[in-house]
Short mmCIF file of C-alpha atoms in Angstrom, two decimals:
data_model
loop_
_atom_site.label_atom_id
_atom_site.label_comp_id
_atom_site.label_asym_id
_atom_site.label_seq_id
_atom_site.Cartn_x
_atom_site.Cartn_y
_atom_site.Cartn_z
CA MET A 1 84.03 119.76 93.64
CA ARG A 2 85.98 117.73 96.19
CA GLN A 3 88.33 119.66 98.47
CA LEU A 4 91.80 118.58 99.58
CA TYR A 5 93.47 120.16 102.61
CA VAL A 6 97.26 119.88 102.76
CA ASP A 7 100.14 121.48 104.67
CA ALA A 8 101.15 124.99 103.56
CA GLN A 9 104.75 123.93 102.88
CA TYR A 10 103.74 120.98 100.68
CA ALA A 11 106.22 118.88 102.65
CA SER A 12 103.92 116.19 104.04
CA PRO A 13 104.51 112.82 102.35
CA TYR A 14 100.99 111.85 103.39
CA ALA A 15 99.42 114.87 101.69
CA MET A 16 101.64 114.08 98.71
CA SER A 17 100.24 110.54 98.58
CA VAL A 18 96.64 111.75 98.34
CA PHE A 19 97.53 114.48 95.84
CA VAL A 20 99.26 111.89 93.64
CA ALA A 21 96.32 109.48 94.00
CA LEU A 22 93.85 112.14 92.84
CA HIS A 23 96.03 112.97 89.85
CA GLU A 24 96.50 109.29 88.98
CA LYS A 25 92.72 108.81 89.03
CA GLY A 26 92.18 111.98 86.99
CA LEU A 27 89.83 113.39 89.62
CA PRO A 28 89.30 117.17 89.75
CA PHE A 29 89.77 118.82 93.14
CA GLU A 30 90.42 122.16 94.80
CA MET A 31 93.38 122.33 97.15
CA HIS A 32 93.58 124.37 100.34
CA THR A 33 96.69 124.86 102.46
CA VAL A 34 96.83 124.83 106.25
CA ASP A 35 99.77 126.36 108.10
CA LEU A 36 100.59 123.64 110.60
CA GLY A 37 103.48 125.68 112.03
CA ALA A 38 101.02 128.37 113.08
CA ASP A 39 98.62 125.77 114.51
CA ALA A 40 96.02 126.72 111.90
CA HIS A 41 94.77 123.13 111.92
CA LYS A 42 93.58 123.70 115.50
CA ALA A 43 91.63 126.88 114.70
CA ALA A 44 87.94 126.96 115.56
CA THR A 45 87.18 128.13 112.02
CA LEU A 46 88.43 124.78 110.70
CA ALA A 47 86.94 122.59 113.41
CA GLY A 48 84.15 121.28 111.21
CA THR A 49 86.40 120.92 108.20
CA LEU A 50 89.39 119.19 109.76
CA LEU A 51 87.51 116.83 112.02
CA THR A 52 90.70 115.20 113.31
CA GLN A 53 92.77 118.43 113.08
CA ARG A 54 95.04 116.65 110.61
CA VAL A 55 96.01 116.90 106.99
CA PRO A 56 95.48 115.56 104.48
CA THR A 57 91.73 115.77 104.73
CA LEU A 58 89.48 115.13 101.75
CA ILE A 59 85.93 116.44 101.51
CA GLU A 60 83.75 115.06 98.74
CA ASP A 61 81.25 117.29 96.95
CA ASP A 62 78.41 115.80 99.03
CA GLY A 63 80.17 116.74 102.27
CA PHE A 64 81.69 113.32 103.04
CA ASN A 65 84.76 114.10 105.17
CA LEU A 66 87.75 111.78 105.45
CA ALA A 67 91.22 112.15 107.00
CA GLU A 68 94.29 109.87 107.20
CA SER A 69 96.05 109.34 103.89
CA SER A 70 95.75 105.56 103.71
CA ALA A 71 92.02 105.72 104.41
CA ILE A 72 91.64 108.38 101.71
CA THR A 73 93.61 106.58 99.03
CA GLU A 74 91.87 103.27 99.68
CA PHE A 75 88.51 105.07 99.52
CA LEU A 76 89.50 106.60 96.16
CA GLU A 77 90.56 103.18 94.90
CA ASP A 78 87.24 101.66 95.96
CA THR A 79 84.98 104.40 94.60
CA ALA A 80 86.68 106.07 91.62
CA ALA A 81 87.36 104.78 88.14
CA GLY A 82 90.73 105.26 86.51
CA PRO A 83 94.17 103.69 86.84
CA ALA A 84 94.71 101.41 89.82
CA LEU A 85 96.41 102.80 92.90
CA TYR A 86 97.02 99.34 94.39
CA PRO A 87 97.65 95.87 92.95
CA THR A 88 94.54 93.89 91.99
CA SER A 89 95.82 90.63 93.45
CA PRO A 90 94.60 90.34 97.08
CA ARG A 91 98.00 89.11 98.24
CA GLN A 92 99.95 91.80 96.41
CA ARG A 93 97.48 94.41 97.63
CA ALA A 94 98.03 93.20 101.19
CA HIS A 95 101.78 93.42 100.67
CA ALA A 96 101.42 96.97 99.31
CA ARG A 97 99.49 97.97 102.43
CA GLN A 98 102.14 96.23 104.53
CA VAL A 99 104.88 98.27 102.84
CA GLN A 100 103.00 101.52 103.42
CA ALA A 101 102.22 100.75 107.06
CA TRP A 102 105.84 99.73 107.73
CA LEU A 103 107.37 102.80 106.10
CA ARG A 104 105.00 105.08 108.01
CA SER A 105 105.59 103.51 111.41
CA ASP A 106 109.20 102.29 111.43
CA LEU A 107 112.65 103.64 110.55
CA MET A 108 112.17 106.59 112.90
CA PRO A 109 115.88 107.55 113.02
CA ILE A 110 115.80 108.18 109.27
CA ARG A 111 112.60 110.20 109.50
CA VAL A 112 114.04 112.30 112.33
CA GLU A 113 117.51 112.87 110.87
CA ARG A 114 116.36 113.16 107.25
CA PRO A 115 112.96 114.90 107.41
CA THR A 116 111.11 115.71 104.21
CA GLU A 117 112.55 119.23 104.35
CA VAL A 118 115.68 117.54 102.98
CA ILE A 119 113.68 116.47 99.93
CA PHE A 120 111.53 119.54 99.31
CA PHE A 121 113.77 122.35 100.59
CA GLY A 122 117.28 120.96 100.17
CA GLN A 123 118.10 121.13 103.88
CA ARG A 124 121.46 119.80 104.99
CA ARG A 125 121.84 117.84 108.21
CA ALA A 126 124.61 116.23 110.22
CA PRO A 127 125.94 112.81 109.18
CA LEU A 128 123.68 109.91 110.06
CA SER A 129 123.95 108.56 113.59
CA ALA A 130 124.71 104.92 114.21
CA GLU A 131 121.00 104.33 114.81
CA ALA A 132 120.06 105.95 111.51
CA GLU A 133 122.75 104.00 109.67
CA ALA A 134 121.30 100.80 111.08
CA ALA A 135 117.82 101.87 110.01
CA ALA A 136 119.15 102.65 106.53
CA GLN A 137 120.63 99.16 106.22
CA LYS A 138 117.29 97.71 107.29
CA LEU A 139 115.58 99.83 104.62
CA PHE A 140 118.01 98.72 101.91
CA SER A 141 117.65 95.05 102.81
CA ALA A 142 113.85 95.21 102.71
CA ALA A 143 113.82 97.24 99.49
CA ASP A 144 116.09 94.69 97.82
CA ALA A 145 113.80 91.85 98.85
CA LEU A 146 110.67 93.72 97.73
CA LEU A 147 112.14 94.75 94.40
CA HIS A 148 113.68 91.34 93.71
CA GLY A 149 116.98 93.02 93.01
CA HIS A 150 116.34 95.42 90.16
CA SER A 151 112.60 95.60 89.37
CA ASP A 152 111.19 98.88 88.08
CA ASP A 153 108.19 98.71 90.47
CA LEU A 154 107.30 96.77 93.59
CA PHE A 155 104.58 94.57 92.12
CA GLY A 156 105.15 94.59 88.39
CA ALA A 157 103.23 97.82 87.90
CA TRP A 158 103.31 101.15 89.73
CA CYS A 159 101.28 101.56 92.91
CA LEU A 160 101.18 104.02 95.79
CA ALA A 161 103.54 101.84 97.84
CA ASP A 162 106.21 102.68 95.25
CA LEU A 163 105.74 106.35 96.12
CA ASP A 164 106.13 105.67 99.83
CA LEU A 165 109.29 103.63 99.29
CA ALA A 166 110.74 106.28 96.98
CA VAL A 167 110.07 108.99 99.58
CA MET A 168 111.94 107.05 102.25
CA LEU A 169 114.86 106.32 99.96
CA ASN A 170 114.99 109.90 98.67
CA ARG A 171 115.39 111.20 102.22
CA LEU A 172 118.86 109.67 101.91
CA VAL A 173 119.49 109.95 98.17
CA MET A 174 118.73 113.65 97.99
CA HIS A 175 120.89 114.38 101.01
CA GLY A 176 123.86 112.65 99.42
CA ASP A 177 123.99 109.75 101.86
CA ALA A 178 125.32 106.42 100.64
CA VAL A 179 122.54 104.44 98.96
CA PRO A 180 123.05 101.36 96.75
CA ALA A 181 123.08 102.53 93.14
CA HIS A 182 120.13 100.41 91.97
CA LEU A 183 117.96 101.64 94.85
CA ALA A 184 118.93 105.25 94.20
CA ALA A 185 118.06 104.72 90.51
CA TYR A 186 114.67 103.26 91.52
CA ALA A 187 113.89 106.24 93.76
CA THR A 188 114.98 108.72 91.09
CA ARG A 189 112.88 106.94 88.46
CA GLN A 190 109.80 107.07 90.69
CA TRP A 191 110.35 110.82 91.04
CA GLN A 192 109.86 111.22 87.27
CA ARG A 193 106.23 110.10 87.33
CA ARG A 194 103.97 112.86 86.07
CA SER A 195 101.71 112.93 89.14
CA VAL A 196 104.77 113.16 91.39
CA ARG A 197 106.26 115.98 89.31
CA GLU A 198 102.98 117.88 89.75
CA TRP A 199 103.53 117.82 93.51
CA LEU A 200 107.19 118.72 93.22
CA ALA A 201 106.32 121.72 91.05
CA LEU A 202 104.02 123.33 93.65
CA PRO A 203 105.27 126.79 94.77
CA ARG A 204 106.65 126.31 98.24
CA PRO A 205 106.98 129.19 100.71
CA GLY A 206 110.20 129.49 102.69
CA LEU A 207 110.49 127.63 105.96
#
């Protein structure tokens, strides 16, 4: 059976993405946790397993080893049957990858001031800085354009880019920061997806 290595706190949005992708595809897997805070990912005992010393890492039942969440989810899309993880249209698929790459590389003030501990552990932080407020406005503007105002999903049907956008929005929504009502409703609706609820229900140790 394929093996999935994730962070011990189940707080990584990248591990969450692969977990959700496996559930969406209906693929069985065994999950193993790695305590990143204790540098377990650097341990010699895991050197052959976590080739890049990063999670998530997926190991197929034939030993094929793959890290980096986008690489893993695109591999699953290319090789596994089941519901689509990305749009079938080449242009929409490219836009979905664009959304994921942007959300994972930009908006750093939001990611720093509203880490995923806000989402998964209910942490409270100081009010947003001016830089984070500016990043939030950039996020809202892009989300409005991508969702064409009030769409239920980014590309007419759910895809993994919807999860990434919901994670970024929920950093703010779940902290109580000001978020336009329709974007907050979108993020909350994405959180109700069964595969997402499976991740949310995992038993998290204290920080």
